[in-house]
Short mmCIF file of C-alpha atoms and ligand atoms in Angstrom, two decimals:
data_model
loop_
_atom_site.label_atom_id
_atom_site.label_comp_id
_atom_site.label_asym_id
_atom_site.label_seq_id
_atom_site.Cartn_x
_atom_site.Cartn_y
_atom_site.Cartn_z
CA UNK A 1 19.59 230.09 -39.56
CA UNK A 2 15.12 231.28 -38.67
CA UNK A 3 13.50 233.39 -36.89
CA UNK A 4 13.92 231.24 -33.84
CA UNK A 5 16.76 230.07 -33.74
CA UNK A 6 17.91 233.56 -34.11
CA UNK A 7 15.52 234.58 -31.88
CA UNK A 8 17.11 232.25 -29.08
CA UNK A 9 21.11 232.64 -29.55
CA UNK A 10 20.64 236.27 -28.74
CA UNK A 11 18.53 235.01 -25.53
CA UNK A 12 21.01 232.56 -25.02
CA UNK A 13 23.73 234.79 -25.27
CA UNK A 14 22.31 237.82 -23.44
CA UNK A 15 23.26 234.56 -20.35
CA UNK A 16 26.87 234.52 -21.61
CA UNK A 17 30.05 236.51 -19.79
CA UNK A 18 33.02 236.06 -21.15
CA UNK A 19 35.80 235.63 -18.66
CA UNK A 20 37.37 239.52 -19.05
CA UNK A 21 33.71 240.34 -17.32
CA UNK A 22 34.58 237.96 -14.84
CA UNK A 23 37.85 239.91 -13.92
CA UNK A 24 36.05 242.45 -13.87
CA UNK A 25 33.63 240.88 -11.13
CA UNK A 26 35.94 239.90 -9.46
CA UNK A 27 38.48 242.82 -8.76
CA UNK A 28 35.05 245.12 -7.80
CA UNK A 29 34.01 241.91 -5.18
CA UNK A 30 37.70 242.49 -3.81
CA UNK A 31 37.68 246.07 -3.64
CA UNK A 32 33.81 246.31 -2.02
CA UNK A 33 35.40 243.11 0.28
CA UNK A 34 37.78 246.31 1.57
CA UNK A 35 36.05 249.13 1.72
CA UNK A 36 33.72 247.21 3.77
CA UNK A 37 35.57 246.50 6.08
CA UNK A 38 37.16 249.89 6.16
CA UNK A 39 33.79 251.14 6.88
CA UNK A 40 32.86 253.02 3.52
CA UNK A 41 29.66 252.41 2.52
CA UNK A 42 29.50 249.09 -0.76
CA UNK A 43 27.01 245.80 -1.36
CA UNK A 44 28.88 243.44 0.76
CA UNK A 45 27.37 243.29 4.07
CA UNK A 46 31.01 241.84 5.72
CA UNK A 47 29.26 241.09 9.65
CA UNK A 48 31.03 240.16 11.95
CA UNK A 49 30.60 235.79 12.94
CA UNK A 50 32.52 236.57 16.59
CA UNK A 51 34.58 233.34 15.52
CA UNK A 52 37.71 231.87 14.02
CA UNK A 53 37.75 228.14 12.31
CA UNK A 54 37.96 225.79 14.85
CA UNK A 55 40.89 223.57 16.16
CA UNK A 56 39.80 220.41 14.98
CA UNK A 57 39.70 219.99 19.49
CA UNK A 58 36.60 220.51 20.29
CA UNK A 59 35.00 218.21 22.20
CA UNK A 60 31.82 217.13 23.30
CA UNK A 61 28.30 216.54 23.06
CA UNK A 62 26.20 219.76 20.83
CA UNK A 63 22.89 220.31 20.09
CA UNK A 64 21.46 221.90 16.79
CA UNK A 65 19.15 224.18 15.59
CA UNK A 66 19.12 224.85 11.15
CA UNK A 67 16.88 227.08 10.04
CA UNK A 68 17.09 229.20 6.69
CA UNK A 69 14.95 226.78 4.49
CA UNK A 70 11.18 225.37 4.13
CA UNK A 71 12.51 222.36 6.45
CA UNK A 72 14.05 222.90 10.60
CA UNK A 73 16.24 220.16 11.22
CA UNK A 74 17.46 220.01 14.81
CA UNK A 75 20.32 217.14 15.20
CA UNK A 76 22.49 216.12 18.56
CA UNK A 77 26.25 215.99 17.41
CA UNK A 78 29.38 215.02 19.19
CA UNK A 79 33.17 216.38 18.33
CA UNK A 80 34.89 214.13 19.12
CA UNK A 81 38.29 215.86 19.09
CA UNK A 82 40.25 215.21 16.76
CA UNK A 83 38.71 217.28 13.32
CA UNK A 84 36.19 213.84 13.48
CA UNK A 85 32.28 213.76 15.07
CA UNK A 86 28.84 211.43 14.41
CA UNK A 87 25.81 212.56 14.75
CA UNK A 88 23.83 211.33 17.13
CA UNK A 89 20.25 212.12 16.15
CA UNK A 90 18.46 214.46 14.16
CA UNK A 91 14.97 215.34 12.52
CA UNK A 92 13.91 217.40 10.20
CA UNK A 93 10.60 219.01 10.20
CA UNK A 94 8.36 221.26 7.76
CA UNK A 95 7.46 225.04 9.19
CA UNK A 96 4.57 224.66 6.78
CA UNK A 97 2.19 221.67 5.56
CA UNK A 98 -1.23 222.84 4.07
CA UNK A 99 -2.41 220.69 4.60
CA UNK A 100 -1.86 220.00 8.50
CA UNK A 101 -3.37 223.01 8.34
CA UNK A 102 0.52 225.43 9.16
CA UNK A 103 2.59 227.93 8.00
CA UNK A 104 5.36 229.60 9.77
CA UNK A 105 6.11 231.04 7.28
CA UNK A 106 4.05 233.21 5.32
CA UNK A 107 2.65 236.78 5.49
CA UNK A 108 0.83 235.83 8.19
CA UNK A 109 3.15 234.37 9.79
CA UNK A 110 3.80 235.30 13.76
CA UNK A 111 7.13 235.21 15.36
CA UNK A 112 5.43 233.72 18.95
CA UNK A 113 3.83 230.08 17.06
CA UNK A 114 7.22 229.87 14.68
CA UNK A 115 9.28 229.74 17.42
CA UNK A 116 7.17 227.72 20.16
CA UNK A 117 7.15 225.45 16.92
CA UNK A 118 11.11 225.21 16.61
CA UNK A 119 11.40 224.83 20.04
CA UNK A 120 9.07 221.71 19.97
CA UNK A 121 11.06 219.92 17.86
CA UNK A 122 13.55 220.52 19.99
CA UNK A 123 11.80 218.93 22.54
CA UNK A 124 11.15 216.66 20.91
CA UNK A 125 15.26 215.51 20.05
CA UNK A 126 16.17 216.25 22.73
CA UNK A 127 15.45 213.96 26.38
CA UNK A 128 15.50 216.34 29.09
CA UNK A 129 17.58 215.37 31.87
CA UNK A 130 20.86 217.17 31.19
CA UNK A 131 21.27 220.81 30.12
CA UNK A 132 21.69 221.59 26.77
CA UNK A 133 24.20 223.58 24.84
CA UNK A 134 22.49 225.11 21.58
CA UNK A 135 24.15 226.29 18.62
CA UNK A 136 21.64 228.10 16.25
CA UNK A 137 22.52 228.61 12.75
CA UNK A 138 19.92 230.56 11.14
CA UNK A 139 20.72 231.46 7.11
CA UNK A 140 19.50 235.57 6.85
CA UNK A 141 20.92 238.69 7.14
CA UNK A 142 22.11 238.88 11.37
CA UNK A 143 23.72 241.90 12.06
CA UNK A 144 25.64 240.18 15.22
CA UNK A 145 27.04 241.97 18.61
CA UNK A 146 28.10 238.88 20.00
CA UNK A 147 29.33 235.34 19.33
CA UNK A 148 24.89 234.74 20.92
CA UNK A 149 23.37 237.87 19.66
CA UNK A 150 22.33 238.98 16.69
CA UNK A 151 19.43 240.49 15.73
CA UNK A 152 17.24 239.35 11.63
CA UNK A 153 18.19 242.61 9.25
CA UNK A 154 16.09 241.32 6.84
CA UNK A 155 14.11 238.19 5.82
CA UNK A 156 14.87 236.62 1.74
CA UNK A 157 14.40 233.50 0.48
CA UNK A 158 10.69 233.01 1.00
CA UNK A 159 10.08 233.80 4.93
CA UNK A 160 7.76 236.79 5.67
CA UNK A 161 6.66 236.00 9.13
CA UNK A 162 5.81 238.89 12.08
CA UNK A 163 7.30 239.83 14.39
CA UNK A 164 10.98 238.14 13.91
CA UNK A 165 13.04 241.21 12.02
CA UNK A 166 14.93 243.66 13.72
CA UNK A 167 14.30 240.91 17.23
CA UNK A 168 16.79 239.52 18.52
CA UNK A 169 16.53 235.86 17.14
CA UNK A 170 18.38 233.72 20.27
CA UNK A 171 15.80 236.01 22.88
CA UNK A 172 12.80 235.15 21.19
CA UNK A 173 14.58 231.42 20.72
CA UNK A 174 15.00 231.18 24.47
CA UNK A 175 11.67 232.61 25.48
CA UNK A 176 10.12 229.70 23.35
CA UNK A 177 12.53 227.04 25.45
CA UNK A 178 11.30 228.58 28.69
CA UNK A 179 8.08 228.09 26.95
CA UNK A 180 7.65 224.88 26.88
CA UNK A 181 8.77 224.20 29.73
CA UNK A 182 12.41 223.34 28.23
CA UNK A 183 14.70 225.85 29.54
CA UNK A 184 17.95 223.66 30.82
CA UNK A 185 18.21 224.18 26.05
CA UNK A 186 20.24 226.66 26.21
CA UNK A 187 21.16 228.95 22.84
CA UNK A 188 24.74 229.62 22.91
CA UNK A 189 25.68 231.02 19.57
CA UNK A 190 24.07 232.56 16.17
CA UNK A 191 25.80 231.60 13.30
CA UNK A 192 25.03 232.52 9.97
CA UNK A 193 24.62 229.04 7.11
CA UNK A 194 27.52 230.62 5.98
CA UNK A 195 30.50 230.86 8.99
CA UNK A 196 28.38 226.84 9.97
CA UNK A 197 29.86 225.49 6.29
CA UNK A 198 33.06 227.19 6.82
CA UNK A 199 33.34 225.58 10.87
CA UNK A 200 32.36 222.31 9.64
CA UNK A 201 35.03 221.54 6.70
CA UNK A 202 37.93 223.98 8.45
CA UNK A 203 36.71 221.01 11.70
CA UNK A 204 38.65 218.96 9.33
CA UNK A 205 40.05 220.89 6.83
CA UNK A 206 42.56 223.26 7.75
CA UNK A 207 42.82 225.15 4.76
CA UNK A 208 39.03 225.79 4.46
CA UNK A 209 38.60 229.71 4.08
CA UNK A 210 36.08 230.56 2.31
CA UNK A 211 32.56 228.55 2.40
CA UNK A 212 29.33 229.56 -0.15
CA UNK A 213 25.58 228.54 0.21
CA UNK A 214 24.62 228.23 -3.58
CA UNK A 215 21.39 226.24 -2.97
CA UNK A 216 18.08 228.78 -2.47
CA UNK A 217 19.05 231.86 -1.25
CA UNK A 218 23.22 232.93 -2.41
CA UNK A 219 25.56 233.81 -0.48
CA UNK A 220 29.57 233.32 1.10
CA UNK A 221 31.70 233.76 4.41
CA UNK A 222 35.61 233.70 4.26
CA UNK A 223 38.11 234.11 7.37
CA UNK A 224 39.79 237.30 7.48
CA UNK A 225 42.81 236.95 8.35
CA UNK A 226 42.85 240.48 10.87
CA UNK A 227 39.46 241.98 11.40
CA UNK A 228 40.10 245.98 12.03
CA UNK A 229 37.84 245.39 15.17
CA UNK A 230 40.22 242.72 16.24
CA UNK A 231 44.04 242.16 14.85
CA UNK A 232 42.62 238.61 14.96
CA UNK A 233 41.31 236.35 12.43
CA UNK A 234 37.70 236.40 12.62
CA UNK A 235 34.99 234.74 9.49
CA UNK A 236 32.98 237.56 8.02
CA UNK A 237 29.49 236.47 6.61
CA UNK A 238 29.76 239.02 3.37
CA UNK A 239 26.36 238.66 2.78
CA UNK A 240 27.52 238.57 -1.26
CA UNK A 241 24.28 238.14 -2.68
CA UNK A 242 24.29 242.16 -2.54
CA UNK A 243 26.61 242.19 -4.33
CA UNK A 244 25.60 244.99 -7.21
CA UNK A 245 29.17 245.20 -8.65
CA UNK A 246 27.79 242.45 -11.32
CA UNK A 247 26.28 242.31 -15.22
CA UNK A 248 22.83 242.84 -15.83
CA UNK A 249 21.71 241.57 -18.97
CA UNK A 250 18.22 243.69 -19.65
CA UNK A 251 15.73 240.57 -18.60
CA UNK A 252 17.74 240.31 -14.68
CA UNK A 253 15.99 244.17 -14.64
CA UNK A 254 13.58 242.31 -15.52
CA UNK A 255 13.19 240.91 -12.77
CA UNK A 256 14.51 243.47 -9.96
CA UNK A 257 11.79 245.64 -11.46
CA UNK A 258 9.10 243.26 -10.49
CA UNK A 259 11.17 241.53 -7.34
CA UNK A 260 9.52 241.62 -4.43
CA UNK A 261 13.19 244.74 -3.37
CA UNK A 262 13.36 245.92 -6.03
CA UNK A 263 17.23 247.86 -6.58
CA UNK A 264 19.90 245.68 -4.70
CA UNK A 265 20.72 241.65 -3.99
CA UNK A 266 21.44 241.83 -7.81
CA UNK A 267 24.33 239.21 -7.59
CA UNK A 268 21.21 236.94 -5.17
CA UNK A 269 19.70 237.49 -7.99
CA UNK A 270 20.87 236.40 -11.06
CA UNK A 271 23.06 232.87 -8.63
CA UNK A 272 20.28 231.84 -6.69
CA UNK A 273 17.61 229.50 -7.02
CA UNK A 274 15.51 231.12 -5.50
CA UNK A 275 15.32 233.51 -8.56
CA UNK A 276 17.44 230.69 -11.88
CA UNK A 277 13.69 229.68 -12.29
CA UNK A 278 12.18 232.87 -13.52
CA UNK A 279 14.65 234.08 -15.25
CA UNK A 280 14.38 231.20 -17.89
CA UNK A 281 11.18 231.74 -17.24
CA UNK A 282 10.85 235.29 -18.32
CA UNK A 283 13.75 234.03 -21.39
CA UNK A 284 11.04 231.87 -22.47
CA UNK A 285 8.20 234.09 -22.68
CA UNK A 286 10.24 236.44 -25.30
CA UNK A 287 10.73 233.34 -27.52
CA UNK A 288 6.36 232.65 -27.29
CA UNK A 289 6.06 235.00 -30.22
CA UNK A 290 8.96 233.68 -31.22
CA UNK A 291 7.09 229.89 -32.25
CA UNK A 292 8.75 228.49 -28.43
CA UNK A 293 5.47 226.43 -27.80
CA UNK A 294 2.84 227.52 -30.61
CA UNK A 295 0.21 226.89 -29.72
CA UNK A 296 0.74 224.83 -26.71
CA UNK A 297 -0.90 225.15 -23.21
CA UNK A 298 2.53 225.79 -22.17
CA UNK A 299 2.40 229.33 -22.94
CA UNK A 300 -0.12 230.16 -21.13
CA UNK A 301 1.47 227.75 -18.10
CA UNK A 302 4.92 230.90 -18.79
CA UNK A 303 2.60 234.00 -18.09
CA UNK A 304 2.88 232.67 -14.09
CA UNK A 305 5.32 233.76 -12.10
CA UNK A 306 7.86 231.95 -10.06
CA UNK A 307 6.46 228.69 -12.79
CA UNK A 308 9.65 227.31 -12.44
CA UNK A 309 12.32 226.49 -9.85
CA UNK A 310 15.95 225.51 -10.17
CA UNK A 311 14.78 221.98 -9.86
CA UNK A 312 12.83 222.14 -12.75
CA UNK A 313 16.33 223.75 -14.47
CA UNK A 314 18.45 221.09 -13.38
CA UNK A 315 15.93 218.10 -15.07
CA UNK A 316 15.68 219.64 -18.19
CA UNK A 317 19.67 220.81 -18.55
CA UNK A 318 19.92 217.41 -17.75
CA UNK A 319 17.97 216.03 -19.87
CA UNK A 320 19.35 213.55 -22.95
CA UNK A 321 19.24 214.90 -26.80
CA UNK A 322 17.55 213.75 -28.97
CA UNK A 323 14.69 211.98 -27.33
CA UNK A 324 14.10 214.85 -24.19
CA UNK A 325 12.09 211.66 -22.27
CA UNK A 326 12.22 214.29 -19.00
CA UNK A 327 11.86 217.32 -20.53
CA UNK A 328 8.74 215.70 -22.00
CA UNK A 329 7.55 214.24 -19.14
CA UNK A 330 7.47 218.44 -17.54
CA UNK A 331 5.60 219.52 -19.72
CA UNK A 332 2.49 217.06 -20.20
CA UNK A 333 2.28 216.77 -16.26
CA UNK A 334 2.44 220.74 -15.20
CA UNK A 335 0.82 221.97 -19.00
CA UNK A 336 -0.82 218.95 -20.80
CA UNK A 337 1.74 219.61 -23.56
CA UNK A 338 1.15 216.59 -25.41
CA UNK A 339 3.97 215.47 -28.57
CA UNK A 340 6.44 218.91 -27.84
CA UNK A 341 9.15 219.45 -31.05
CA UNK A 342 12.51 218.40 -30.52
CA UNK A 343 12.95 221.78 -31.33
CA UNK A 344 11.16 223.55 -28.66
CA UNK A 345 12.75 220.37 -26.09
CA UNK A 346 16.42 221.22 -27.15
CA UNK A 347 15.89 225.60 -26.53
CA UNK A 348 14.75 224.78 -22.99
CA UNK A 349 17.53 222.84 -22.09
CA UNK A 350 19.75 225.47 -23.75
CA UNK A 351 17.72 227.84 -21.67
CA UNK A 352 18.56 226.27 -18.23
CA UNK A 353 22.58 225.53 -18.93
CA UNK A 354 22.85 229.44 -19.72
CA UNK A 355 20.52 230.57 -17.04
CA UNK A 356 22.97 228.11 -14.54
CA UNK A 357 26.38 228.15 -16.30
CA UNK A 358 26.00 232.05 -15.71
CA UNK A 359 25.06 231.12 -11.83
CA UNK A 360 27.95 229.09 -11.45
CA UNK A 361 30.04 231.44 -13.00
CA UNK A 362 28.98 234.29 -11.21
CA UNK A 363 29.13 232.86 -8.20
CA UNK A 364 33.00 231.74 -9.21
CA UNK A 365 33.82 235.80 -10.54
CA UNK A 366 33.02 235.87 -6.32
CA UNK A 367 34.78 233.44 -5.44
CA UNK A 368 38.25 234.91 -7.04
CA UNK A 369 37.79 238.05 -5.51
CA UNK A 370 37.11 236.56 -2.14
CA UNK A 371 40.81 235.61 -3.10
CA UNK A 372 42.13 238.27 -4.30
CA UNK A 373 40.97 239.67 -0.76
CA UNK A 374 43.01 238.01 1.36
CA UNK A 375 45.69 235.93 -0.45
CA UNK A 376 45.99 237.79 -3.54
CA UNK A 377 49.77 235.95 -5.39
CA UNK A 378 48.23 232.92 -4.47
CA UNK A 379 50.97 231.31 -1.74
CA UNK A 380 48.64 228.56 -0.03
CA UNK A 381 46.13 225.90 0.00
CA UNK A 382 42.83 227.12 0.13
CA UNK A 383 39.50 225.19 0.58
CA UNK A 384 35.95 226.94 -0.99
CA UNK A 385 33.78 223.87 0.88
CA UNK A 386 30.75 224.24 -0.41
CA UNK A 387 26.44 222.69 -0.43
CA UNK A 388 23.34 224.10 -1.42
CA UNK A 389 21.31 222.47 -3.99
CA UNK A 390 21.48 223.96 -6.76
CA UNK A 391 26.20 222.70 -6.09
CA UNK A 392 25.09 219.40 -5.23
CA UNK A 393 22.36 218.40 -8.18
CA UNK A 394 22.83 220.92 -11.01
CA UNK A 395 24.24 218.44 -14.03
CA UNK A 396 27.55 220.86 -14.61
CA UNK A 397 26.98 223.56 -11.85
CA UNK A 398 30.36 222.06 -10.10
CA UNK A 399 32.17 221.51 -12.98
CA UNK A 400 31.68 224.78 -14.20
CA UNK A 401 32.64 226.80 -10.90
CA UNK A 402 35.75 225.16 -11.07
CA UNK A 403 36.30 225.52 -14.46
CA UNK A 404 35.42 228.80 -14.10
CA UNK A 405 38.30 229.64 -11.53
CA UNK A 406 40.86 227.95 -13.55
CA UNK A 407 39.97 230.09 -16.45
CA UNK A 408 40.90 232.76 -13.96
CA UNK A 409 43.27 232.04 -12.16
CA UNK A 410 45.73 230.81 -14.96
CA UNK A 411 48.02 228.44 -13.09
CA UNK A 412 48.12 229.18 -9.94
CA UNK A 413 44.45 228.04 -9.54
CA UNK A 414 46.46 224.27 -8.28
CA UNK A 415 45.98 225.86 -5.36
CA UNK A 416 41.85 226.02 -4.63
CA UNK A 417 39.73 223.18 -4.17
CA UNK A 418 36.38 223.77 -4.44
CA UNK A 419 34.75 220.47 -2.56
CA UNK A 420 30.70 219.48 -1.34
CA UNK A 421 30.91 219.92 2.16
CA UNK A 422 27.02 219.09 2.66
CA UNK A 423 25.21 219.97 5.68
CA UNK A 424 27.53 221.65 7.69
CA UNK A 425 25.51 224.23 8.91
CA UNK A 426 23.90 221.92 11.34
CA UNK A 427 27.58 220.40 12.04
CA UNK A 428 28.95 224.26 11.78
CA UNK A 429 26.78 225.11 15.05
CA UNK A 430 27.58 222.58 17.32
CA UNK A 431 30.95 223.62 16.00
CA UNK A 432 29.72 227.62 17.60
CA UNK A 433 28.49 226.17 20.80
CA UNK A 434 31.88 223.91 21.62
CA UNK A 435 33.72 227.53 20.60
CA UNK A 436 31.04 229.17 22.99
CA UNK A 437 31.08 226.94 25.02
CA UNK A 438 34.57 227.11 25.85
CA UNK A 439 34.34 230.22 26.06
C1 BGC B 501 20.88 235.09 2.86
C2 BGC B 501 21.70 234.24 3.80
C3 BGC B 501 22.42 232.66 3.36
C4 BGC B 501 21.65 232.30 2.12
C5 BGC B 501 22.36 230.89 1.68
C6 BGC B 501 20.37 233.97 1.40
O1 BGC B 501 18.62 234.28 1.52
O2 BGC B 501 20.45 236.44 2.68
O3 BGC B 501 22.47 234.85 4.64
O4 BGC B 501 23.30 232.42 4.08
O5 BGC B 501 20.79 232.74 1.47
O6 BGC B 501 21.02 229.98 2.80
#
């Protein structure tokens, strides 16, 4: 084996997590959940949503705002009251458009401009006339004190807008709606996207009690059968990206140290699309001195932090050997690298696959931890609803997640179904407003 192949193998091995390590992580996750419910210090935030799962009989026309990525979406949804629904109208807008001269999520952006922009999109989709009850999916950690009340704890993903952290989110939105003359649109519910996805899936599937996002950010919510505050079922937003009981390698430590929030959010930094590209980049940098992409301008390109993202890894992972048409095209377009060696393309592909597979396996271990907490013997069926670009688009990701659950749960894994619930966060917001209006 050449020195390069040896170093590549070593790098790939650092991303392998054994079944035993995943079992240990699942146990630690379940213990952290338990501690969180009892109010002891823990890394999981365990945030209350003030919502339980829907009955499926929720009915009526509701507006929804889905805020959490660079695109904001607004929807008008009709719930039929029999587990089915119809999206009557929808609109998607980017929160950042340099060509149009605006950026509502960068460090110079302000809360007023951001919420005025969102209110304008709502005003465009919803014709004045009837009053609208609005559910607001806000895909960040929110400390809720009621179904319609919650403050942003801190921004995640690439958001940095000033004046939002610590503020009542729906007050900011309500004030902006009034400023633009649309006081007829009333925010009645505030929820995390994982909670929205759980609601959307549970609207037609009584077995759904866990929902996760495996996309730019990573997080999971679950239905706690007996919430200590109420003794009743309540959906909890785990903010599972904060979980710190994960086995990390030296590249994880390097990424964490250079990140905007060193020392926290270990799981998010190993699983989410926001960071997997950076992990792959650090792995490539390790291999440059041993001949990866030797003599090509790609080496220079890879020196720039955040130059790889989840979509690039998905493209590399999906490419077909031995021609590697996709990787070759990517190298030409991004790094002016013509005619790379097949061995280099194979190495890039192996790195992408290793990082993505580990992401799926760690997410699966956290699901196993939740199942251990809610139904240790797996006596009943559970559906885990998952949304997000990694789960939906990265080749082999959903399969790796499913097979890891099998590995961890053995024959009882037959009780657990994992399924894609696309855009559930918007539909979930409509369901949450129906619950709010009813109560
Ligand atoms: C946020 C979560 C969110 C997840 C998926 C994370 O960065 O902290 O609140 O659910 O991204 O959007």
